[in-house]
mmCIF file of C-alpha atoms in Angstrom:
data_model
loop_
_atom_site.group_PDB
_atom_site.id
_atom_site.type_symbol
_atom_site.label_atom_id
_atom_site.label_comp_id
_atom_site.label_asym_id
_atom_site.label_seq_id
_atom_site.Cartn_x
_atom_site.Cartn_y
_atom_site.Cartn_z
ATOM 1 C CA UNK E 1 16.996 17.857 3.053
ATOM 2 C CA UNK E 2 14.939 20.837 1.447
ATOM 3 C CA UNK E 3 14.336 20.340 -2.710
ATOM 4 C CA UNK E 4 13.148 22.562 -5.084
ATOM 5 C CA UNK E 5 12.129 21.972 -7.955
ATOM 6 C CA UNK E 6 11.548 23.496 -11.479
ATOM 7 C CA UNK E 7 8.044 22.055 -11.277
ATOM 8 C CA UNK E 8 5.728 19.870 -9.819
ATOM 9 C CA UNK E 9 2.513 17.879 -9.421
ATOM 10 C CA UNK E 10 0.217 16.689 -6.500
ATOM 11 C CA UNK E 11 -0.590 13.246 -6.797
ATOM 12 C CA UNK E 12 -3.069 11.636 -4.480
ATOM 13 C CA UNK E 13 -2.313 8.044 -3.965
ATOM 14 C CA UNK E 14 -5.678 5.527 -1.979
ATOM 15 C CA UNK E 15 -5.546 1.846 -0.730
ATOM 16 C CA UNK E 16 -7.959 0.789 1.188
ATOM 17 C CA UNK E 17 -7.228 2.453 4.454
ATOM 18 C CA UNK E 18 -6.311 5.470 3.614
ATOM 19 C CA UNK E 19 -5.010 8.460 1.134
ATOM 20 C CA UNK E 20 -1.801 10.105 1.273
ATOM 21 C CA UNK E 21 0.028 12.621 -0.975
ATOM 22 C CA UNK E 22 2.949 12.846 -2.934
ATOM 23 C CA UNK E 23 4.492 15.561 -5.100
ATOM 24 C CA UNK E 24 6.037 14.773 -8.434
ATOM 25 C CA UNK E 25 8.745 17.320 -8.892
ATOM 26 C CA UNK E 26 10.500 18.380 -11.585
ATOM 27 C CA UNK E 27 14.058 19.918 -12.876
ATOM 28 C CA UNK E 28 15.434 21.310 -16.134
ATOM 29 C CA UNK E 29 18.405 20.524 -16.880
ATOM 30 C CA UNK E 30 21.193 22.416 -18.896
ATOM 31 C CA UNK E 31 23.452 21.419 -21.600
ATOM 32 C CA UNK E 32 25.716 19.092 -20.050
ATOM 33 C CA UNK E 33 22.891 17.725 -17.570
ATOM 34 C CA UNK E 34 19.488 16.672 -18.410
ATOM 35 C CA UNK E 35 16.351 17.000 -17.301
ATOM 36 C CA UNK E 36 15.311 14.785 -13.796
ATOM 37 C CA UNK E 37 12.480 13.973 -12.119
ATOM 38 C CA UNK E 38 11.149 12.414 -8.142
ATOM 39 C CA UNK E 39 8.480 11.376 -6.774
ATOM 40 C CA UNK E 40 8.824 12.241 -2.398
ATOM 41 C CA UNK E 41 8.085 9.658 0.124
ATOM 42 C CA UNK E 42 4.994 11.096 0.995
ATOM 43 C CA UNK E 43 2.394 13.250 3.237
ATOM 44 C CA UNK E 44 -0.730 12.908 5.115
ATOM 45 C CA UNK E 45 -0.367 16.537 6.211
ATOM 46 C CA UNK E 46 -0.881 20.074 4.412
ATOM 47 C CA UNK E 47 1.472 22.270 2.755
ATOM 48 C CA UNK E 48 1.915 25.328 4.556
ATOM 49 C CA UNK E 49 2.131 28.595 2.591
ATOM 50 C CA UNK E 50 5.675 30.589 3.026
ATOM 51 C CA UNK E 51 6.120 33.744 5.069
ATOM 52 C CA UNK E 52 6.698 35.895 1.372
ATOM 53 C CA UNK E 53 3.855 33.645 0.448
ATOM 54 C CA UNK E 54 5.541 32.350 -2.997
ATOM 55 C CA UNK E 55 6.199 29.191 -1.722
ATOM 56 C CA UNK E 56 4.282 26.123 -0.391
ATOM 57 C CA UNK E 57 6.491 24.221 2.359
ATOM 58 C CA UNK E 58 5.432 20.852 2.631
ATOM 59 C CA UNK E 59 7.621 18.095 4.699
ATOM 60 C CA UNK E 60 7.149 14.897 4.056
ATOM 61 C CA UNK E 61 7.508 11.113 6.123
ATOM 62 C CA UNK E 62 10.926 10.594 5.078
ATOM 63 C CA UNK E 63 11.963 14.016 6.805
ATOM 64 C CA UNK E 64 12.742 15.940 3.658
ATOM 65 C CA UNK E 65 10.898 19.251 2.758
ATOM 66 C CA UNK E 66 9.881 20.590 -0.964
ATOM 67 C CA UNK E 67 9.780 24.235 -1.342
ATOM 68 C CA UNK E 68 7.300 24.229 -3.932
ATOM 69 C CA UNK E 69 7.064 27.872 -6.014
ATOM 70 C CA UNK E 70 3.625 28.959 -6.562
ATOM 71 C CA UNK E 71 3.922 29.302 -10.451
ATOM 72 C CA UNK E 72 5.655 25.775 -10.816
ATOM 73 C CA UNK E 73 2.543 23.671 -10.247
ATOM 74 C CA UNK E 74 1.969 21.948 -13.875
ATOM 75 C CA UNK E 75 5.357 23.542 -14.885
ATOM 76 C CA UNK E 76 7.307 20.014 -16.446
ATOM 77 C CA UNK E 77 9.830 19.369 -20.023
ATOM 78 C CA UNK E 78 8.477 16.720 -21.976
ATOM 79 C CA UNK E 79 10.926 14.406 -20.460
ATOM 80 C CA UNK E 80 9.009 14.712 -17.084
ATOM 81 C CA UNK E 81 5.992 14.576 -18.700
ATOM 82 C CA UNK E 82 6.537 11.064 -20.092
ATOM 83 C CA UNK E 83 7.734 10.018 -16.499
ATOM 84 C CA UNK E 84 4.478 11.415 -14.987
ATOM 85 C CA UNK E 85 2.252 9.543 -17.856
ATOM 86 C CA UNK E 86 4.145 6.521 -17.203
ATOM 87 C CA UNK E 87 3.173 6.675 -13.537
ATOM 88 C CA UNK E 88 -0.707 7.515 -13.893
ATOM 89 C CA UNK E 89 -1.331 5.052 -16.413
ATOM 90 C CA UNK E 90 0.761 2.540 -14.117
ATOM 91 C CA UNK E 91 -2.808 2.694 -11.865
ATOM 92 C CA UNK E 92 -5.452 3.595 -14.374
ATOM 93 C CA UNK E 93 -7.289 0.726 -14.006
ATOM 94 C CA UNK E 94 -7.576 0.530 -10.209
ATOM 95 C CA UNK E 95 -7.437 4.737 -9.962
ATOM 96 C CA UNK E 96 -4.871 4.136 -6.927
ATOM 97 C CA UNK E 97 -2.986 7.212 -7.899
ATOM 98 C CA UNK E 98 -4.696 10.840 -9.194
ATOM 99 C CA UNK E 99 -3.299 14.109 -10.090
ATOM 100 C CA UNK E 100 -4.892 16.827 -7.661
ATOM 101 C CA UNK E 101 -4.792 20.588 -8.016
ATOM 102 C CA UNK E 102 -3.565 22.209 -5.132
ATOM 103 C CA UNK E 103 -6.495 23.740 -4.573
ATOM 104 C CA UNK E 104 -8.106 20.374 -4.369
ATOM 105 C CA UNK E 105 -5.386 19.636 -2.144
ATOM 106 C CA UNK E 106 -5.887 22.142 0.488
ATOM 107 C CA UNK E 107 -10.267 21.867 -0.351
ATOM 108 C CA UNK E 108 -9.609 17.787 0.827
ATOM 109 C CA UNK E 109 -8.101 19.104 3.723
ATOM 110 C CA UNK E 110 -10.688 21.606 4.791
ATOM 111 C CA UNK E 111 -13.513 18.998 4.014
ATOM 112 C CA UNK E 112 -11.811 16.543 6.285
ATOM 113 C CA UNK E 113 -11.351 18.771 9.162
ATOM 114 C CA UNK E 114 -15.419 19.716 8.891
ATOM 115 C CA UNK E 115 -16.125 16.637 8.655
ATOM 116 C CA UNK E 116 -14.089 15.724 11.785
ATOM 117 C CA UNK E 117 -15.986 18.874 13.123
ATOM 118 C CA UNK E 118 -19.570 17.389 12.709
ATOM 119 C CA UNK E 119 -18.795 13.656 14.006
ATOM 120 C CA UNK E 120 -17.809 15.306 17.515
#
């Protein structure tokens, strides 16, 4: 199933194994139909920028893709906003779950792979 939201937000979620990613995205609603909100199942792989290159593809475990426009990162109503609070605050304490850029996103990425690079 592809979604695409209004908005969205990386967010970065670590246990003790691992790190994986998950995108909070974002819809306005209209007059009859409110604003909404998801959070996806998850990724431990990188977006992929579209072929008109205003969109970031990104699939994720559950098998559904977000077609994420380039000028909605950081774009949410105050409704979402709450919602997104709600769910940082959830792990402040422990820092479990963090709000990345996607720059720091796709920099993660690249330091992973050179680090790969200089173990071998």
């Amino acid at each position: 199933m592809m979604h695409m939201p209004h908005g969205w937000v990386v967010l970065k979620f670590t246990n003790e194994d691992n790190a994986f990613f998950k995108i909070f995205a974002s819809w306005r609603g209209g007059y009859l139909d409110g604003d909404s909100w998801r959070l996806s199942s998850g990724s431990y792989e990188r977006p992929r920028l579209s072929d008109c290159c205003k969109y970031w593809i990104w699939h994720q475990t559950s098998g559904s893709c977000y077609k994420l426009a380039i000028h909605g990162e950081n774009q949410y109503s105050s409704f979402s906003e709450i919602a997104l609070c709600e769910i940082l605050n959830a792990s402040n304490e422990k820092n479990i779950i963090k709000r990345l850029s996607m720059t720091e996103l796709l920099d993660s990425f690249s330091n992973s792979i050179k680090t790969e690079r200089d173990v071998n």
